[in-house]
Amino acid sequence: MAACFSCDAHASEAGLLAYDIVGDAVPAALGGLLGDPERGREIVLDRRSGNCLICHALPAIDQHFQGELGPALAGVGERLSTGQIRLRLIDQSRINATTIMPPYYRVDALSHVAPEYIGQTALQAQQIEDVVAYLSTLSSSP
Amino acid sequence: MNWRALCFALIATLPSAATSTEILPSGTTFLSQGLQAQAADAGANPGMLWVADGERLWNTAESAASSSCASCHGDAEVSMRGVATRYPLVIPGSNQLLNLEGRINTCRVQRQNALAYAHESDELLSLSAFVARQSLHMPLKVTVNDANAEFFAAGEAAFHQRRGQLNLSCANCHVERVGLRLRGDVITHALPNAFPIYRLEWQGLGSLHRRLRACALGVRAEMFDYGSEAYLNLELYLTVRANGVAVETPGIRK
């Protein structure tokens, strides 16, 4: 188990919004925020924020610049409900304890985090909702 | 595929234990044919510029009060042959782990009446590349013993600990996902046999510790100092895993 020296302090410092898990999903949007799929797409592609393509492939993007550590994201909006996508982004380890997919909305039970990121989530609540909105639009037929 | 071939394929994909006797494939084998050929050709490998400079430094005394490496060690082709295959090591009685760069700087300070070179300085990279080059094609020969066991254990633990905001361990990539593409890179076993390496992204030569810092940055983890105990321990662990793999300094990487 990774060390966490002051999980509670981190959680409150980061001001994480509370959410309810139902089955393998978080049905309600974080803080009731409305996601913007256009912004979500940018976050997914941007190396400095989501950077999802280090692990995932997206349709219509040069193969050489996409990862293959996770499943291709084509059609994910058909395979999964919005709430299921949301939980996978918030904290995939709730579904698969040994996953390598980073927890994008969690600050506890992390170790040796670089000082500039301590107590911060990898994506903010609004960004999570933007990415959820974008992924929900991905169907397998282009 | 018959049953036997299937068994073999399954075994081949299992993560190998650090202490197993299996010899892992060098990172170079994951490169394009073109880059592999360039690395193997001393006339085309840009890292050889540093090696040439290292040879010059080897033979030069910095001041009248100092002496050159050659004045103690003579011909490097003879005296330095195989040396790099034994590092990092614990100097008997010191309980301190030293890598090749550390050894060179110890000589500078204790024997040459000179100042230690800065980490990642052209001088230190050149000399360590020149010294390591004298072990070209020789297998790494570092194993666990009484003197280094404690450092090895710390390195092994660090290698398997998830770290950073992205919560990944070295093993998550370099054991469990070898051969898969992480964006434009193909993940290798993270062996130290070709360092210092010429990396196209750096447009220059860099040490193993610089590469470790790059991986830390990638997972948004705390970066440790060049030459720090944390990185020396990891270097020892990586070298023991690479036992038997031939030295290829200076390697080329993307």
mmCIF file of C-alpha atoms in Angstrom:
data_model
loop_
_atom_site.group_PDB
_atom_site.id
_atom_site.type_symbol
_atom_site.label_atom_id
_atom_site.label_comp_id
_atom_site.label_asym_id
_atom_site.label_seq_id
_atom_site.Cartn_x
_atom_site.Cartn_y
_atom_site.Cartn_z
ATOM 1 C CA MET A 1 0.000 0.000 0.000
ATOM 2 C CA ALA A 2 1.426 3.382 -0.929
ATOM 3 C CA ALA A 3 2.214 5.717 1.935
ATOM 4 C CA CYS A 4 0.034 8.727 2.555
ATOM 5 C CA PHE A 5 1.172 11.082 5.239
ATOM 6 C CA SER A 6 -1.826 13.347 5.577
ATOM 7 C CA CYS A 7 -4.604 12.105 3.376
ATOM 8 C CA ASP A 8 -7.347 14.010 5.145
ATOM 9 C CA ALA A 9 -5.450 17.270 4.928
ATOM 10 C CA HIS A 10 -4.844 16.672 1.218
ATOM 11 C CA ALA A 11 -8.470 15.937 0.533
ATOM 12 C CA SER A 12 -9.699 19.099 2.182
ATOM 13 C CA GLU A 13 -6.895 21.267 0.754
ATOM 14 C CA ALA A 14 -7.778 20.118 -2.724
ATOM 15 C CA GLY A 15 -11.449 20.762 -1.979
ATOM 16 C CA LEU A 16 -12.538 17.561 -3.683
ATOM 17 C CA LEU A 17 -16.227 17.468 -4.490
ATOM 18 C CA ALA A 18 -18.079 14.551 -2.952
ATOM 19 C CA TYR A 19 -19.577 11.923 -5.240
ATOM 20 C CA ASP A 20 -21.626 8.754 -4.870
ATOM 21 C CA ILE A 21 -20.671 5.477 -6.462
ATOM 22 C CA VAL A 22 -23.570 3.328 -7.608
ATOM 23 C CA GLY A 23 -22.449 -0.060 -8.880
ATOM 24 C CA ASP A 24 -19.512 0.683 -11.184
ATOM 25 C CA ALA A 25 -20.620 4.217 -11.962
ATOM 26 C CA VAL A 26 -20.840 7.764 -10.637
ATOM 27 C CA PRO A 27 -24.207 8.712 -12.140
ATOM 28 C CA ALA A 28 -24.294 12.383 -11.119
ATOM 29 C CA ALA A 29 -21.973 15.026 -12.591
ATOM 30 C CA LEU A 30 -19.342 16.292 -10.151
ATOM 31 C CA GLY A 31 -20.784 19.375 -8.430
ATOM 32 C CA GLY A 32 -23.607 19.320 -11.000
ATOM 33 C CA LEU A 33 -21.153 20.822 -13.537
ATOM 34 C CA LEU A 34 -21.979 20.732 -17.223
ATOM 35 C CA GLY A 35 -19.291 19.214 -19.459
ATOM 36 C CA ASP A 36 -18.217 20.663 -22.804
ATOM 37 C CA PRO A 37 -17.177 17.957 -25.303
ATOM 38 C CA GLU A 38 -14.989 20.346 -27.347
ATOM 39 C CA ARG A 39 -12.925 21.272 -24.313
ATOM 40 C CA GLY A 40 -12.910 17.620 -23.310
ATOM 41 C CA ARG A 41 -11.298 16.638 -26.589
ATOM 42 C CA GLU A 42 -8.550 19.215 -26.084
ATOM 43 C CA ILE A 43 -7.861 17.921 -22.580
ATOM 44 C CA VAL A 44 -7.606 14.342 -23.818
ATOM 45 C CA LEU A 45 -5.083 15.364 -26.502
ATOM 46 C CA ASP A 46 -3.084 17.928 -24.525
ATOM 47 C CA ARG A 47 0.214 16.531 -23.284
ATOM 48 C CA ARG A 48 0.201 18.893 -20.336
ATOM 49 C CA SER A 49 -3.213 18.018 -18.942
ATOM 50 C CA GLY A 50 -5.008 14.766 -19.830
ATOM 51 C CA ASN A 51 -2.303 13.324 -22.072
ATOM 52 C CA CYS A 52 -4.498 10.252 -22.468
ATOM 53 C CA LEU A 53 -2.857 9.268 -25.744
ATOM 54 C CA ILE A 54 0.283 8.047 -24.019
ATOM 55 C CA CYS A 55 -1.846 5.004 -23.177
ATOM 56 C CA HIS A 56 -4.936 5.097 -25.408
ATOM 57 C CA ALA A 57 -5.639 5.306 -29.118
ATOM 58 C CA LEU A 58 -8.267 7.605 -30.572
ATOM 59 C CA PRO A 59 -9.811 7.348 -34.039
ATOM 60 C CA ALA A 60 -8.399 9.696 -36.691
ATOM 61 C CA ILE A 61 -5.067 10.338 -35.032
ATOM 62 C CA ASP A 62 -1.694 9.218 -36.370
ATOM 63 C CA GLN A 63 -0.953 5.729 -35.022
ATOM 64 C CA HIS A 64 2.612 6.628 -34.170
ATOM 65 C CA PHE A 65 1.540 9.055 -31.525
ATOM 66 C CA GLN A 66 -0.885 6.867 -29.644
ATOM 67 C CA GLY A 67 -0.305 4.498 -26.814
ATOM 68 C CA GLU A 68 -1.419 0.911 -26.484
ATOM 69 C CA LEU A 69 -1.289 0.391 -22.724
ATOM 70 C CA GLY A 70 -5.054 0.806 -22.424
ATOM 71 C CA PRO A 71 -7.992 -0.105 -24.668
ATOM 72 C CA ALA A 72 -8.656 2.056 -27.745
ATOM 73 C CA LEU A 73 -11.243 4.698 -26.901
ATOM 74 C CA ALA A 74 -13.188 4.360 -30.146
ATOM 75 C CA GLY A 75 -16.759 3.460 -29.323
ATOM 76 C CA VAL A 76 -16.369 3.958 -25.583
ATOM 77 C CA GLY A 77 -19.497 6.141 -25.524
ATOM 78 C CA GLU A 78 -21.484 3.138 -26.719
ATOM 79 C CA ARG A 79 -19.799 0.563 -24.476
ATOM 80 C CA LEU A 80 -20.104 2.550 -21.280
ATOM 81 C CA SER A 81 -22.684 4.856 -19.738
ATOM 82 C CA THR A 82 -21.742 8.408 -18.835
ATOM 83 C CA GLY A 83 -21.649 7.444 -15.164
ATOM 84 C CA GLN A 84 -19.378 4.472 -15.859
ATOM 85 C CA ILE A 85 -16.963 6.660 -17.811
ATOM 86 C CA ARG A 86 -16.996 9.172 -14.941
ATOM 87 C CA LEU A 87 -15.922 6.627 -12.328
ATOM 88 C CA ARG A 88 -13.178 5.271 -14.618
ATOM 89 C CA LEU A 89 -11.739 8.770 -14.845
ATOM 90 C CA ILE A 90 -12.197 9.663 -11.193
ATOM 91 C CA ASP A 91 -10.506 6.518 -9.918
ATOM 92 C CA GLN A 92 -10.202 3.395 -12.057
ATOM 93 C CA SER A 93 -8.724 1.537 -9.080
ATOM 94 C CA ARG A 94 -12.249 1.375 -7.598
ATOM 95 C CA ILE A 95 -13.043 -1.058 -10.404
ATOM 96 C CA ASN A 96 -9.676 -2.768 -10.809
ATOM 97 C CA ALA A 97 -7.335 -2.523 -7.823
ATOM 98 C CA THR A 98 -4.251 -3.259 -9.922
ATOM 99 C CA THR A 99 -5.028 -0.979 -12.846
ATOM 100 C CA ILE A 100 -2.278 1.233 -14.240
ATOM 101 C CA MET A 101 -4.730 3.893 -15.334
ATOM 102 C CA PRO A 102 -3.961 6.957 -13.184
ATOM 103 C CA PRO A 103 -6.648 8.210 -10.784
ATOM 104 C CA TYR A 104 -7.556 11.605 -12.229
ATOM 105 C CA TYR A 105 -9.690 12.825 -9.316
ATOM 106 C CA ARG A 106 -8.003 11.506 -6.217
ATOM 107 C CA VAL A 107 -5.269 12.885 -3.990
ATOM 108 C CA ASP A 108 -4.864 10.288 -1.273
ATOM 109 C CA ALA A 109 -2.798 7.086 -1.175
ATOM 110 C CA LEU A 110 -0.238 8.529 -3.573
ATOM 111 C CA SER A 111 3.479 8.507 -2.884
ATOM 112 C CA HIS A 112 6.449 10.734 -3.849
ATOM 113 C CA VAL A 113 4.236 13.180 -5.723
ATOM 114 C CA ALA A 114 6.251 16.056 -7.236
ATOM 115 C CA PRO A 115 5.934 19.102 -4.928
ATOM 116 C CA GLU A 116 4.027 21.199 -7.464
ATOM 117 C CA TYR A 117 1.256 18.578 -7.673
ATOM 118 C CA ILE A 118 0.865 17.635 -4.015
ATOM 119 C CA GLY A 119 -2.735 17.889 -2.871
ATOM 120 C CA GLN A 120 -3.981 18.535 -6.406
ATOM 121 C CA THR A 121 -6.007 16.217 -8.562
ATOM 122 C CA ALA A 122 -4.611 15.379 -12.021
ATOM 123 C CA LEU A 123 -7.767 16.877 -13.538
ATOM 124 C CA GLN A 124 -10.170 19.350 -11.954
ATOM 125 C CA ALA A 125 -13.860 18.598 -11.576
ATOM 126 C CA GLN A 126 -14.799 20.742 -14.584
ATOM 127 C CA GLN A 127 -12.151 19.009 -16.698
ATOM 128 C CA ILE A 128 -13.445 15.590 -15.639
ATOM 129 C CA GLU A 129 -16.922 16.582 -16.766
ATOM 130 C CA ASP A 130 -15.574 17.963 -20.068
ATOM 131 C CA VAL A 131 -13.713 14.706 -20.777
ATOM 132 C CA VAL A 132 -16.764 12.623 -19.776
ATOM 133 C CA ALA A 133 -18.879 14.691 -22.171
ATOM 134 C CA TYR A 134 -16.365 14.143 -24.983
ATOM 135 C CA LEU A 135 -15.923 10.405 -24.461
ATOM 136 C CA SER A 136 -19.709 9.942 -24.368
ATOM 137 C CA THR A 137 -19.810 11.194 -27.968
ATOM 138 C CA LEU A 138 -17.399 8.474 -29.192
ATOM 139 C CA SER A 139 -19.289 5.844 -31.105
ATOM 140 C CA SER A 140 -17.607 3.031 -33.017
ATOM 141 C CA SER A 141 -19.008 4.190 -36.362
ATOM 142 C CA PRO A 142 -17.166 7.416 -37.281
ATOM 143 C CA MET B 1 0.625 -23.074 -32.324
ATOM 144 C CA ASN B 2 1.274 -26.406 -30.625
ATOM 145 C CA TRP B 3 1.055 -26.840 -26.871
ATOM 146 C CA ARG B 4 4.759 -26.573 -26.298
ATOM 147 C CA ALA B 5 5.107 -23.383 -28.306
ATOM 148 C CA LEU B 6 2.156 -21.952 -26.423
ATOM 149 C CA CYS B 7 3.760 -22.748 -23.064
ATOM 150 C CA PHE B 8 6.938 -21.101 -24.220
ATOM 151 C CA ALA B 9 5.089 -18.004 -25.364
ATOM 152 C CA LEU B 10 3.313 -17.749 -22.023
ATOM 153 C CA ILE B 11 6.507 -18.155 -20.046
ATOM 154 C CA ALA B 12 8.275 -15.609 -22.217
ATOM 155 C CA THR B 13 5.683 -12.982 -21.341
ATOM 156 C CA LEU B 14 5.834 -13.556 -17.590
ATOM 157 C CA PRO B 15 7.643 -10.856 -15.621
ATOM 158 C CA SER B 16 11.144 -12.089 -14.866
ATOM 159 C CA ALA B 17 12.506 -12.000 -11.353
ATOM 160 C CA ALA B 18 15.528 -9.783 -10.798
ATOM 161 C CA THR B 19 17.530 -12.739 -9.632
ATOM 162 C CA SER B 20 16.672 -15.018 -12.555
ATOM 163 C CA THR B 21 19.519 -16.068 -14.813
ATOM 164 C CA GLU B 22 17.696 -15.105 -17.984
ATOM 165 C CA ILE B 23 19.549 -12.418 -19.938
ATOM 166 C CA LEU B 24 17.218 -9.583 -20.932
ATOM 167 C CA PRO B 25 17.381 -8.003 -24.405
ATOM 168 C CA SER B 26 19.146 -4.643 -24.574
ATOM 169 C CA GLY B 27 17.058 -1.514 -25.101
ATOM 170 C CA THR B 28 18.868 -1.067 -28.403
ATOM 171 C CA THR B 29 17.020 -4.053 -29.874
ATOM 172 C CA PHE B 30 13.750 -2.074 -29.594
ATOM 173 C CA LEU B 31 15.033 0.700 -31.878
ATOM 174 C CA SER B 32 14.503 1.013 -35.627
ATOM 175 C CA GLN B 33 17.068 -0.790 -37.797
ATOM 176 C CA GLY B 34 18.413 2.585 -38.866
ATOM 177 C CA LEU B 35 19.133 3.780 -35.334
ATOM 178 C CA GLN B 36 20.615 0.405 -34.383
ATOM 179 C CA ALA B 37 23.008 0.607 -37.310
ATOM 180 C CA GLN B 38 23.932 4.175 -36.457
ATOM 181 C CA ALA B 39 24.662 3.263 -32.843
ATOM 182 C CA ALA B 40 26.864 0.345 -33.892
ATOM 183 C CA ASP B 41 28.887 2.450 -36.344
ATOM 184 C CA ALA B 42 31.538 4.384 -34.408
ATOM 185 C CA GLY B 43 31.896 6.787 -37.330
ATOM 186 C CA ALA B 44 28.195 7.675 -37.325
ATOM 187 C CA ASN B 45 27.340 7.497 -33.603
ATOM 188 C CA PRO B 46 27.204 11.097 -32.325
ATOM 189 C CA GLY B 47 28.054 9.896 -28.792
ATOM 190 C CA MET B 48 31.547 9.075 -30.045
ATOM 191 C CA LEU B 49 32.322 12.808 -30.029
ATOM 192 C CA TRP B 50 32.106 12.649 -26.231
ATOM 193 C CA VAL B 51 34.179 9.478 -26.149
ATOM 194 C CA ALA B 52 36.907 11.232 -28.161
ATOM 195 C CA ASP B 53 36.789 14.150 -25.773
ATOM 196 C CA GLY B 54 37.003 11.733 -22.853
ATOM 197 C CA GLU B 55 40.191 10.294 -24.312
ATOM 198 C CA ARG B 56 41.685 13.761 -24.481
ATOM 199 C CA LEU B 57 40.728 14.445 -20.843
ATOM 200 C CA TRP B 58 42.145 11.057 -19.820
ATOM 201 C CA ASN B 59 45.546 12.092 -21.087
ATOM 202 C CA THR B 60 45.561 15.686 -19.876
ATOM 203 C CA ALA B 61 46.543 17.070 -16.490
ATOM 204 C CA GLU B 62 44.368 20.007 -15.567
ATOM 205 C CA SER B 63 47.135 22.044 -13.944
ATOM 206 C CA ALA B 64 50.741 21.787 -12.873
ATOM 207 C CA ALA B 65 49.566 20.690 -9.412
ATOM 208 C CA SER B 66 47.408 17.931 -10.879
ATOM 209 C CA SER B 67 48.088 14.691 -12.699
ATOM 210 C CA SER B 68 46.252 13.089 -15.603
ATOM 211 C CA CYS B 69 44.225 9.872 -15.345
ATOM 212 C CA ALA B 70 46.825 8.301 -17.637
ATOM 213 C CA SER B 71 49.686 9.110 -15.297
ATOM 214 C CA CYS B 72 48.228 6.644 -12.755
ATOM 215 C CA HIS B 73 46.277 4.232 -14.976
ATOM 216 C CA GLY B 74 48.328 4.251 -18.177
ATOM 217 C CA ASP B 75 46.680 2.962 -21.306
ATOM 218 C CA ALA B 76 42.923 2.938 -20.743
ATOM 219 C CA GLU B 77 42.466 0.161 -23.280
ATOM 220 C CA VAL B 78 44.315 -2.091 -20.882
ATOM 221 C CA SER B 79 43.611 -0.685 -17.423
ATOM 222 C CA MET B 80 39.943 0.246 -17.927
ATOM 223 C CA ARG B 81 38.936 -2.878 -19.817
ATOM 224 C CA GLY B 82 35.966 -4.449 -17.994
ATOM 225 C CA VAL B 83 35.872 -1.814 -15.261
ATOM 226 C CA ALA B 84 32.428 -0.479 -16.198
ATOM 227 C CA THR B 85 30.949 -3.986 -15.987
ATOM 228 C CA ARG B 86 31.572 -3.983 -12.208
ATOM 229 C CA TYR B 87 29.837 -0.709 -11.307
ATOM 230 C CA PRO B 88 28.034 0.422 -9.237
ATOM 231 C CA LEU B 89 29.941 -1.128 -6.362
ATOM 232 C CA VAL B 90 30.638 -0.675 -2.694
ATOM 233 C CA ILE B 91 34.258 0.242 -2.008
ATOM 234 C CA PRO B 92 35.379 -2.284 0.645
ATOM 235 C CA GLY B 93 35.054 -0.877 4.136
ATOM 236 C CA SER B 94 33.166 2.211 2.989
ATOM 237 C CA ASN B 95 29.515 1.152 3.080
ATOM 238 C CA GLN B 96 28.983 3.629 0.259
ATOM 239 C CA LEU B 97 27.660 2.789 -3.171
ATOM 240 C CA LEU B 98 29.631 4.350 -6.008
ATOM 241 C CA ASN B 99 28.809 4.458 -9.713
ATOM 242 C CA LEU B 100 31.319 5.117 -12.474
ATOM 243 C CA GLU B 101 30.765 8.875 -12.368
ATOM 244 C CA GLY B 102 31.211 8.800 -8.596
ATOM 245 C CA ARG B 103 34.421 6.806 -8.995
ATOM 246 C CA ILE B 104 35.792 9.327 -11.508
ATOM 247 C CA ASN B 105 34.994 12.227 -9.202
ATOM 248 C CA THR B 106 36.580 10.423 -6.246
ATOM 249 C CA CYS B 107 39.790 10.138 -8.267
ATOM 250 C CA ARG B 108 39.571 13.808 -9.192
ATOM 251 C CA VAL B 109 39.335 14.908 -5.578
ATOM 252 C CA GLN B 110 41.492 12.337 -3.789
ATOM 253 C CA ARG B 111 44.211 11.652 -6.341
ATOM 254 C CA GLN B 112 44.296 14.441 -8.889
ATOM 255 C CA ASN B 113 44.155 17.415 -6.607
ATOM 256 C CA ALA B 114 41.276 18.726 -8.700
ATOM 257 C CA LEU B 115 37.639 19.657 -8.183
ATOM 258 C CA ALA B 116 34.840 17.157 -8.753
ATOM 259 C CA TYR B 117 33.134 17.602 -12.122
ATOM 260 C CA ALA B 118 29.530 18.787 -12.004
ATOM 261 C CA HIS B 119 26.857 16.168 -12.743
ATOM 262 C CA GLU B 120 25.921 16.138 -16.448
ATOM 263 C CA SER B 121 28.900 18.355 -17.316
ATOM 264 C CA ASP B 122 30.432 17.520 -20.702
ATOM 265 C CA GLU B 123 33.643 16.558 -18.903
ATOM 266 C CA LEU B 124 32.047 14.001 -16.607
ATOM 267 C CA LEU B 125 29.884 12.560 -19.393
ATOM 268 C CA SER B 126 32.885 12.379 -21.726
ATOM 269 C CA LEU B 127 35.153 10.650 -19.255
ATOM 270 C CA SER B 128 32.516 8.184 -18.123
ATOM 271 C CA ALA B 129 31.609 7.422 -21.753
ATOM 272 C CA PHE B 130 35.307 6.934 -22.584
ATOM 273 C CA VAL B 131 35.875 4.632 -19.595
ATOM 274 C CA ALA B 132 32.687 2.628 -20.221
ATOM 275 C CA ARG B 133 33.616 2.326 -23.911
ATOM 276 C CA GLN B 134 36.646 0.261 -22.869
ATOM 277 C CA SER B 135 34.150 -2.456 -21.840
ATOM 278 C CA LEU B 136 32.307 -2.442 -25.166
ATOM 279 C CA HIS B 137 30.580 -5.799 -25.839
ATOM 280 C CA MET B 138 31.565 -7.129 -22.391
ATOM 281 C CA PRO B 139 28.703 -8.449 -20.219
ATOM 282 C CA LEU B 140 27.689 -6.529 -17.097
ATOM 283 C CA LYS B 141 28.821 -8.413 -14.029
ATOM 284 C CA VAL B 142 27.124 -6.982 -10.976
ATOM 285 C CA THR B 143 25.408 -9.413 -8.624
ATOM 286 C CA VAL B 144 24.057 -9.138 -5.104
ATOM 287 C CA ASN B 145 26.585 -9.703 -2.298
ATOM 288 C CA ASP B 146 26.922 -8.947 1.407
ATOM 289 C CA ALA B 147 28.308 -5.489 0.787
ATOM 290 C CA ASN B 148 25.612 -4.254 -1.600
ATOM 291 C CA ALA B 149 22.544 -6.256 -0.470
ATOM 292 C CA GLU B 150 21.037 -3.408 1.504
ATOM 293 C CA PHE B 151 21.332 -0.952 -1.393
ATOM 294 C CA PHE B 152 19.952 -3.534 -3.780
ATOM 295 C CA ALA B 153 16.916 -4.128 -1.577
ATOM 296 C CA ALA B 154 16.218 -0.394 -1.415
ATOM 297 C CA GLY B 155 16.523 -0.117 -5.201
ATOM 298 C CA GLU B 156 14.259 -3.087 -5.733
ATOM 299 C CA ALA B 157 11.597 -1.635 -3.428
ATOM 300 C CA ALA B 158 11.778 1.729 -5.193
ATOM 301 C CA PHE B 159 11.419 0.037 -8.581
ATOM 302 C CA HIS B 160 8.169 -1.589 -7.503
ATOM 303 C CA GLN B 161 6.652 1.321 -5.620
ATOM 304 C CA ARG B 162 3.959 3.293 -7.356
ATOM 305 C CA ARG B 163 4.817 6.975 -7.322
ATOM 306 C CA GLY B 164 3.765 10.388 -8.520
ATOM 307 C CA GLN B 165 0.387 11.943 -9.256
ATOM 308 C CA LEU B 166 -0.079 9.355 -12.015
ATOM 309 C CA ASN B 167 0.609 6.553 -9.535
ATOM 310 C CA LEU B 168 2.830 4.257 -11.616
ATOM 311 C CA SER B 169 5.806 2.135 -10.638
ATOM 312 C CA CYS B 170 8.843 1.503 -12.810
ATOM 313 C CA ALA B 171 7.765 -2.145 -12.949
ATOM 314 C CA ASN B 172 4.294 -1.202 -14.231
ATOM 315 C CA CYS B 173 5.984 -0.064 -17.424
ATOM 316 C CA HIS B 174 9.401 -1.722 -17.588
ATOM 317 C CA VAL B 175 8.381 -5.229 -16.464
ATOM 318 C CA GLU B 176 4.675 -5.547 -17.117
ATOM 319 C CA ARG B 177 4.370 -3.593 -20.374
ATOM 320 C CA VAL B 178 7.637 -4.144 -22.231
ATOM 321 C CA GLY B 179 7.223 -3.997 -26.017
ATOM 322 C CA LEU B 180 4.043 -1.922 -25.892
ATOM 323 C CA ARG B 181 3.883 1.582 -27.259
ATOM 324 C CA LEU B 182 3.672 4.509 -24.905
ATOM 325 C CA ARG B 183 2.817 7.267 -27.342
ATOM 326 C CA GLY B 184 5.817 7.263 -29.733
ATOM 327 C CA ASP B 185 8.126 5.114 -27.586
ATOM 328 C CA VAL B 186 8.312 1.357 -27.281
ATOM 329 C CA ILE B 187 8.836 0.396 -23.638
ATOM 330 C CA THR B 188 12.022 -1.576 -22.925
ATOM 331 C CA HIS B 189 13.367 -3.424 -19.888
ATOM 332 C CA ALA B 190 15.104 -0.238 -18.634
ATOM 333 C CA LEU B 191 18.621 -1.639 -18.724
ATOM 334 C CA PRO B 192 21.601 0.605 -17.981
ATOM 335 C CA ASN B 193 24.040 -1.057 -20.427
ATOM 336 C CA ALA B 194 24.164 1.722 -23.049
ATOM 337 C CA PHE B 195 24.638 4.754 -20.769
ATOM 338 C CA PRO B 196 25.612 7.499 -21.028
ATOM 339 C CA ILE B 197 23.320 7.642 -24.059
ATOM 340 C CA TYR B 198 22.948 10.084 -26.909
ATOM 341 C CA ARG B 199 19.270 10.972 -26.919
ATOM 342 C CA LEU B 200 17.792 12.724 -29.950
ATOM 343 C CA GLU B 201 15.346 14.523 -27.676
ATOM 344 C CA TRP B 202 18.259 15.896 -25.629
ATOM 345 C CA GLN B 203 20.452 16.629 -28.638
ATOM 346 C CA GLY B 204 23.303 15.416 -26.507
ATOM 347 C CA LEU B 205 24.697 12.829 -24.157
ATOM 348 C CA GLY B 206 23.023 12.167 -20.812
ATOM 349 C CA SER B 207 23.481 9.903 -17.828
ATOM 350 C CA LEU B 208 21.261 7.156 -16.466
ATOM 351 C CA HIS B 209 20.204 9.484 -13.671
ATOM 352 C CA ARG B 210 19.007 12.030 -16.210
ATOM 353 C CA ARG B 211 16.827 9.314 -17.771
ATOM 354 C CA LEU B 212 15.466 8.372 -14.334
ATOM 355 C CA ARG B 213 14.520 12.002 -13.777
ATOM 356 C CA ALA B 214 12.728 12.022 -17.136
ATOM 357 C CA CYS B 215 10.662 8.995 -16.102
ATOM 358 C CA ALA B 216 9.857 10.648 -12.755
ATOM 359 C CA LEU B 217 8.714 13.788 -14.562
ATOM 360 C CA GLY B 218 6.487 11.635 -16.769
ATOM 361 C CA VAL B 219 4.543 10.296 -13.803
ATOM 362 C CA ARG B 220 4.680 13.656 -11.995
ATOM 363 C CA ALA B 221 6.793 12.217 -9.218
ATOM 364 C CA GLU B 222 9.419 13.853 -7.067
ATOM 365 C CA MET B 223 12.770 13.945 -8.888
ATOM 366 C CA PHE B 224 15.871 13.052 -6.926
ATOM 367 C CA ASP B 225 19.274 14.699 -7.314
ATOM 368 C CA TYR B 226 21.894 13.406 -9.718
ATOM 369 C CA GLY B 227 24.126 11.025 -7.803
ATOM 370 C CA SER B 228 21.615 10.766 -4.938
ATOM 371 C CA GLU B 229 21.378 7.637 -2.858
ATOM 372 C CA ALA B 230 17.890 6.961 -4.233
ATOM 373 C CA TYR B 231 19.162 6.885 -7.828
ATOM 374 C CA LEU B 232 22.322 4.953 -6.967
ATOM 375 C CA ASN B 233 20.178 2.255 -5.351
ATOM 376 C CA LEU B 234 17.970 2.123 -8.444
ATOM 377 C CA GLU B 235 21.072 2.025 -10.653
ATOM 378 C CA LEU B 236 22.361 -0.973 -8.710
ATOM 379 C CA TYR B 237 19.020 -2.755 -9.005
ATOM 380 C CA LEU B 238 18.811 -2.046 -12.751
ATOM 381 C CA THR B 239 22.391 -3.245 -13.257
ATOM 382 C CA VAL B 240 21.832 -6.509 -11.413
ATOM 383 C CA ARG B 241 18.752 -7.115 -13.578
ATOM 384 C CA ALA B 242 20.994 -6.465 -16.576
ATOM 385 C CA ASN B 243 23.666 -8.906 -15.458
ATOM 386 C CA GLY B 244 25.039 -10.605 -18.582
ATOM 387 C CA VAL B 245 23.875 -7.876 -20.983
ATOM 388 C CA ALA B 246 26.711 -6.436 -23.085
ATOM 389 C CA VAL B 247 27.936 -2.852 -22.656
ATOM 390 C CA GLU B 248 26.948 -0.650 -25.634
ATOM 391 C CA THR B 249 28.102 2.794 -24.523
ATOM 392 C CA PRO B 250 27.344 5.271 -26.002
ATOM 393 C CA GLY B 251 23.872 4.107 -27.004
ATOM 394 C CA ILE B 252 21.478 6.132 -29.130
ATOM 395 C CA ARG B 253 17.870 6.680 -28.096
ATOM 396 C CA LYS B 254 14.920 8.686 -29.319
#
